[in-house]
XYZ file of C-alpha atoms in Angstrom:
380
model
C 8.030 8.306 18.387
C 8.712 4.638 18.719
C 6.109 1.968 18.260
C 6.625 0.464 22.013
C 5.427 3.965 23.241
C 1.871 4.113 23.048
C -0.061 8.095 22.591
C -1.627 9.619 25.088
C -4.697 9.238 23.687
C -4.333 5.200 23.309
C -6.040 3.822 26.535
C -6.195 0.280 25.106
C -4.273 -1.563 27.550
C -5.978 0.810 30.463
C -9.324 -0.256 32.153
C -12.373 0.484 30.832
C -13.525 1.914 34.498
C -10.967 4.841 34.068
C -12.444 8.035 35.321
C -12.756 11.161 32.889
C -10.601 14.145 34.170
C -12.055 16.505 36.497
C -12.957 20.311 35.523
C -12.760 20.108 32.117
C -14.773 20.181 29.192
C -14.926 17.704 26.127
C -11.607 17.335 23.986
C -11.227 18.275 20.267
C -11.543 15.331 18.036
C -12.258 13.725 14.915
C -15.608 11.861 14.054
C -13.874 9.013 12.408
C -13.680 5.323 13.178
C -11.278 5.542 16.195
C -10.321 2.419 18.787
C -13.380 1.320 20.921
C -11.281 1.947 23.963
C -11.199 5.725 23.188
C -14.573 6.017 21.543
C -15.756 4.694 25.229
C -14.562 7.780 27.159
C -16.033 10.228 24.399
C -19.432 10.576 24.328
C -20.736 10.603 20.643
C -22.946 13.176 19.417
C -26.331 12.117 17.445
C -25.462 14.673 14.786
C -22.556 16.752 13.504
C -22.752 19.312 10.567
C -18.725 18.643 9.659
C -16.981 15.480 10.122
C -14.456 17.499 12.577
C -16.657 17.152 15.397
C -15.753 19.613 18.568
C -15.189 19.513 21.749
C -13.623 22.296 24.357
C -10.998 22.045 27.011
C -8.733 24.180 29.126
C -5.913 21.459 29.384
C -5.705 20.654 25.699
C -2.044 22.052 24.543
C 0.175 21.370 21.614
C 1.071 18.218 22.702
C -2.210 16.959 22.627
C -2.583 18.438 19.088
C 0.122 16.311 18.367
C -0.890 13.125 19.481
C -4.198 13.720 17.609
C -2.638 14.356 14.594
C -0.159 11.415 14.615
C -3.475 9.112 15.719
C -5.441 10.781 12.988
C -2.317 10.000 10.703
C -2.224 6.415 11.613
C -6.431 5.729 10.941
C -6.534 7.436 8.200
C -3.729 5.631 6.733
C -1.230 8.362 5.882
C 2.092 9.353 6.659
C 2.843 12.050 9.642
C 4.463 14.931 8.044
C 7.550 15.995 10.449
C 7.715 19.662 9.620
C 3.906 20.256 10.520
C 4.881 18.364 14.027
C 7.754 20.413 14.474
C 5.980 23.490 13.936
C 2.582 23.581 15.220
C 3.466 26.060 17.607
C 4.571 28.603 14.954
C 2.083 31.765 13.391
C 3.511 30.323 9.715
C 2.618 26.981 8.283
C 4.512 26.212 5.174
C 2.972 23.126 3.406
C 3.380 23.694 -0.061
C 4.282 20.949 -2.296
C 4.521 18.277 -0.010
C 2.132 15.568 -1.891
C -0.685 15.091 0.909
C -3.283 14.220 -0.992
C -6.791 14.187 0.554
C -6.226 12.274 3.433
C -2.914 13.748 4.513
C -4.762 17.280 4.049
C -8.022 15.711 6.078
C -5.283 14.292 9.095
C -4.169 18.103 9.204
C -7.321 19.876 9.332
C -7.810 17.605 12.235
C -5.209 18.952 14.310
C -5.879 22.527 13.519
C -9.367 22.395 14.532
C -8.226 23.669 18.175
C -4.866 25.434 17.372
C -4.406 28.796 18.317
C -0.985 29.679 17.270
C -1.061 28.919 13.062
C -2.153 32.172 11.189
C -1.055 31.656 8.176
C -1.553 28.099 6.317
C 0.361 27.274 2.670
C -0.874 23.995 1.301
C -0.216 25.035 -2.428
C 0.210 21.702 -4.634
C -0.862 19.449 -2.606
C -3.084 17.450 -4.673
C -6.083 17.869 -1.963
C -9.128 17.137 -4.132
C -12.569 17.679 -3.027
C -12.209 15.756 0.540
C -9.797 17.923 1.301
C -10.880 21.133 0.948
C -13.996 19.975 2.521
C -11.959 19.014 6.113
C -10.585 22.387 5.569
C -13.373 24.452 5.135
C -15.173 22.645 7.939
C -12.071 23.091 10.035
C -12.323 26.719 9.584
C -15.812 26.969 10.570
C -14.560 26.344 14.436
C -10.737 27.865 14.292
C -10.932 31.094 14.268
C -7.440 31.871 14.828
C -6.199 31.399 11.001
C -6.433 34.405 8.867
C -4.981 33.197 6.175
C -4.916 30.311 3.811
C -3.369 29.259 0.470
C -4.590 26.481 -1.380
C -3.424 27.663 -5.089
C -2.262 24.723 -7.751
C -4.822 22.169 -6.342
C -6.975 21.623 -9.276
C -9.975 21.978 -7.238
C -12.169 22.466 -10.421
C -16.469 23.502 -9.968
C -16.632 20.940 -7.019
C -14.062 22.699 -5.154
C -15.718 26.187 -5.974
C -18.921 24.905 -4.785
C -17.204 23.650 -1.272
C -15.339 27.160 -0.762
C -18.461 29.259 -1.747
C -20.703 27.275 0.420
C -18.499 28.161 3.211
C -17.815 31.795 2.149
C -21.533 32.417 2.148
C -21.917 31.721 6.006
C -19.210 34.684 6.887
C -18.472 32.032 9.937
C -14.430 32.284 10.195
C -12.033 34.966 10.756
C -10.504 34.286 7.149
C -9.191 37.629 5.525
C -6.923 36.434 2.894
C -7.651 33.507 0.204
C -5.245 32.177 -2.607
C -7.108 30.010 -5.215
C -4.612 30.454 -7.810
C -4.038 27.986 -10.412
C -7.086 25.569 -9.504
C -8.961 25.213 -13.276
C -11.907 27.388 -12.173
C -13.831 28.526 -15.523
C -16.809 30.693 -15.568
C -19.079 28.155 -13.370
C -17.030 28.562 -10.500
C -17.110 32.618 -11.150
C -20.754 31.941 -10.975
C -20.438 30.472 -7.663
C -17.816 33.070 -6.432
C -19.936 35.951 -7.849
C -22.405 35.061 -5.342
C -20.645 34.050 -2.396
C -18.470 37.277 -2.555
C -21.461 39.496 -3.225
C -22.783 38.596 0.426
C -19.635 37.661 2.052
C -17.687 40.991 3.749
C -14.764 39.423 5.750
C -12.864 38.384 3.066
C -9.998 41.164 2.094
C -8.082 39.609 0.046
C -8.763 37.308 -2.901
C -6.316 35.651 -4.932
C -7.864 33.906 -8.333
C -5.651 34.490 -10.573
C -4.324 31.727 -13.065
C -7.515 30.243 -13.995
C -9.753 30.004 -16.631
C -12.027 32.864 -16.628
C -13.314 34.021 -19.887
C -15.793 36.833 -20.699
C -18.976 35.518 -18.802
C -16.588 34.979 -15.881
C -15.927 38.647 -15.833
C -19.436 40.003 -16.394
C -20.246 37.762 -13.340
C -17.345 38.931 -11.041
C -18.407 42.601 -11.956
C -21.586 42.168 -10.816
C -20.202 40.713 -7.597
C -17.626 43.907 -6.894
C -20.863 45.892 -7.577
C -22.209 44.161 -4.235
C -19.161 43.076 -2.437
C -18.699 45.542 0.767
C -15.620 43.869 1.957
C -13.169 43.192 -0.632
C -9.572 45.017 0.102
C -7.343 43.195 -2.818
C -8.543 41.121 -5.678
C -5.958 39.163 -7.916
C -7.612 38.267 -11.924
C -4.309 38.120 -13.809
C -3.497 35.476 -15.756
C -6.853 34.762 -17.123
C -9.102 34.735 -20.174
C -10.986 38.503 -19.448
C -11.187 40.131 -22.842
C -13.303 43.313 -24.093
C -16.776 42.452 -23.686
C -16.122 41.123 -20.497
C -14.006 43.532 -19.515
C -16.864 46.646 -20.471
C -19.232 44.165 -18.233
C -16.316 43.804 -15.307
C -15.953 47.518 -15.230
C -19.188 48.262 -14.712
C -19.185 46.796 -11.892
C -15.860 48.141 -10.489
C -17.174 51.572 -11.426
C -19.675 51.546 -8.481
C -17.246 49.755 -6.001
C -16.688 51.723 -2.764
C -14.232 49.356 -0.717
C -11.520 47.875 -3.113
C -8.071 48.884 -3.459
C -5.659 46.657 -5.209
C -6.436 45.321 -8.527
C -4.601 42.933 -10.632
C -5.951 42.401 -14.040
C -2.992 41.888 -15.667
C -1.969 38.676 -18.609
C -5.960 39.358 -19.716
C -7.328 40.471 -23.195
C -9.214 44.077 -21.917
C -8.312 45.564 -25.508
C -9.148 49.097 -26.038
C -12.737 48.739 -25.487
C -11.640 47.680 -21.637
C -9.632 50.310 -21.463
C -12.223 52.901 -22.412
C -14.157 51.205 -19.698
C -11.146 51.227 -17.307
C -11.060 55.130 -18.027
C -14.399 56.092 -16.974
C -14.056 53.762 -13.586
C -11.238 56.130 -12.935
C -13.268 59.186 -13.815
C -15.824 58.078 -10.775
C -14.449 55.891 -8.251
C -12.731 57.062 -4.892
C -10.944 53.916 -3.633
C -8.821 52.409 -5.895
C -5.150 53.022 -5.992
C -2.852 49.922 -6.756
C -4.293 48.958 -10.543
C -2.184 46.780 -12.743
C -3.449 46.030 -16.373
C -0.083 45.083 -17.756
C 0.225 42.973 -21.024
C -3.662 43.668 -22.178
C -3.281 44.612 -25.970
C -3.592 48.106 -25.270
C -2.351 50.936 -27.668
C -2.174 54.156 -28.045
C -5.574 54.453 -28.322
C -6.547 52.593 -25.127
C -4.112 54.703 -23.647
C -5.563 58.036 -24.266
C -9.458 56.631 -22.559
C -7.460 55.762 -19.888
C -5.335 59.403 -19.743
C -8.928 60.916 -19.596
C -9.573 59.236 -16.317
C -6.643 60.434 -14.622
C -7.343 63.381 -15.118
C -9.960 63.029 -12.839
C -9.263 60.395 -10.650
C -8.165 61.639 -6.714
C -7.396 58.112 -5.533
C -4.911 56.001 -8.012
C -1.582 55.674 -6.928
C 0.068 53.104 -8.503
C -0.518 52.288 -12.467
C 1.019 49.482 -14.159
C 1.058 49.349 -17.907
C 3.874 47.473 -18.582
C 4.150 45.162 -21.811
C 1.296 46.968 -23.541
C 2.047 47.869 -27.248
C 1.716 52.006 -26.412
C 4.314 54.354 -27.997
C 5.842 57.451 -26.648
C 3.147 59.289 -27.873
C 1.261 57.294 -25.826
C 3.550 57.521 -22.517
C 3.252 61.940 -22.926
C -0.572 61.415 -22.663
C -0.347 59.661 -19.525
C 1.876 61.924 -17.690
C 0.180 64.765 -18.964
C -3.374 63.663 -18.013
C -1.936 63.645 -14.305
C -0.094 66.917 -14.789
C -3.436 68.382 -15.282
C -4.713 67.127 -12.224
C -3.810 69.083 -9.224
C -5.444 66.395 -7.128
C -3.883 63.485 -8.594
C -2.259 61.531 -5.916
C 0.129 58.727 -8.614
C 3.560 57.967 -7.030
C 4.273 55.179 -9.543
C 3.415 54.900 -13.247
C 4.770 51.830 -14.682
C 5.440 51.713 -18.676
C 9.072 50.351 -18.357
C 8.995 48.494 -22.395
C 8.145 52.207 -24.024
C 11.357 53.562 -25.353
C 11.051 57.196 -24.504
C 11.677 60.269 -26.244
C 13.527 63.847 -25.418
C 10.338 65.124 -25.778
C 8.633 62.734 -23.103
C 11.981 63.738 -20.826
C 11.318 67.602 -20.952
C 7.525 67.126 -20.491
C 8.152 64.927 -17.436
C 10.297 67.844 -16.016
C 7.233 69.704 -15.689
C 5.083 67.125 -14.333
C 7.477 66.798 -11.284
C 7.189 70.367 -10.660
C 3.570 70.128 -10.131
C 4.120 66.722 -9.039
C 7.390 65.870 -7.427
C 6.290 62.254 -5.576
C 5.853 60.657 -9.243
C 8.293 57.903 -9.973
C 7.696 57.235 -14.019
C 9.446 53.794 -14.970
C 10.164 53.715 -18.659
C 12.729 52.221 -21.099
C 16.300 54.039 -21.495
C 18.662 53.222 -24.309
């Protein structure tokens, strides 16, 4: 847009007596310092819960959102993102690695308050900081169309976790999937998320991978799972949850009735955690996908998991890749599936294990009972 062409909302050259549009409610706008002429036609609210203040209009289309975004960028001192302008009418908005910063994120949040087309919003690796995440959470309180958001790799830390947790406890948005990977969340943040997700029933898919949760964090998140009734998928891979934390985590997981997909890969469950997982598999009736790759589980731990598989009637996919088990451990796993006539197992991934001829012979017998089972193993 040329500098010589004023925005539709810029009314500097218009007379102050210009009447407001007929038969329209109020328009969406942002409660930041705007040009005086604009404010004259917009009665300000005395109090507002957010700084993305909302008013409604039936005549507010995407063209108006573009102009609102451009004006927000001007007032916040940031350059408009051309990709955002071009794709405001699309359902998928990918703005990862754009260097938005907090002000650039706020400008986008302002424009999205009234947007009805974007369903998935990707904002990973943008250094959005506390102000940026606050703007996004405020926007989500008013936008009931965005269902998936990715704000991974933004180093949000404890304050960012607090802002997000406060938002989640309100159960006010249509958000179903939230990706928070790589944000330097530690056990203090786990406590906040545990409190929020214990009462939140809207979020179905949560990604907390690549953070800094340790044993205390595992315990707190396990307590959350004992109470949560909404989550279907949880990713805790690449954290530091080890044996004691793993046991505490599994205590909560055992009584959870909704979670179907759980990624615990790249932690330190060990044999003690594997024994606790075996008890989970024995009693849990909802879990269908479980990944415990690279968790320092040897044949001893695998034997505990196998005992759980003998009774489990829900698990379909089990991944044990990069655990130090041998072909003996692999045999224990497939025999446990064979002994369980009600097993739903479809795929077992032990792709780092070099199996023996004995294993292959036993596997043939397993397939006679469970022909649907696909076992991924290492061959010479």
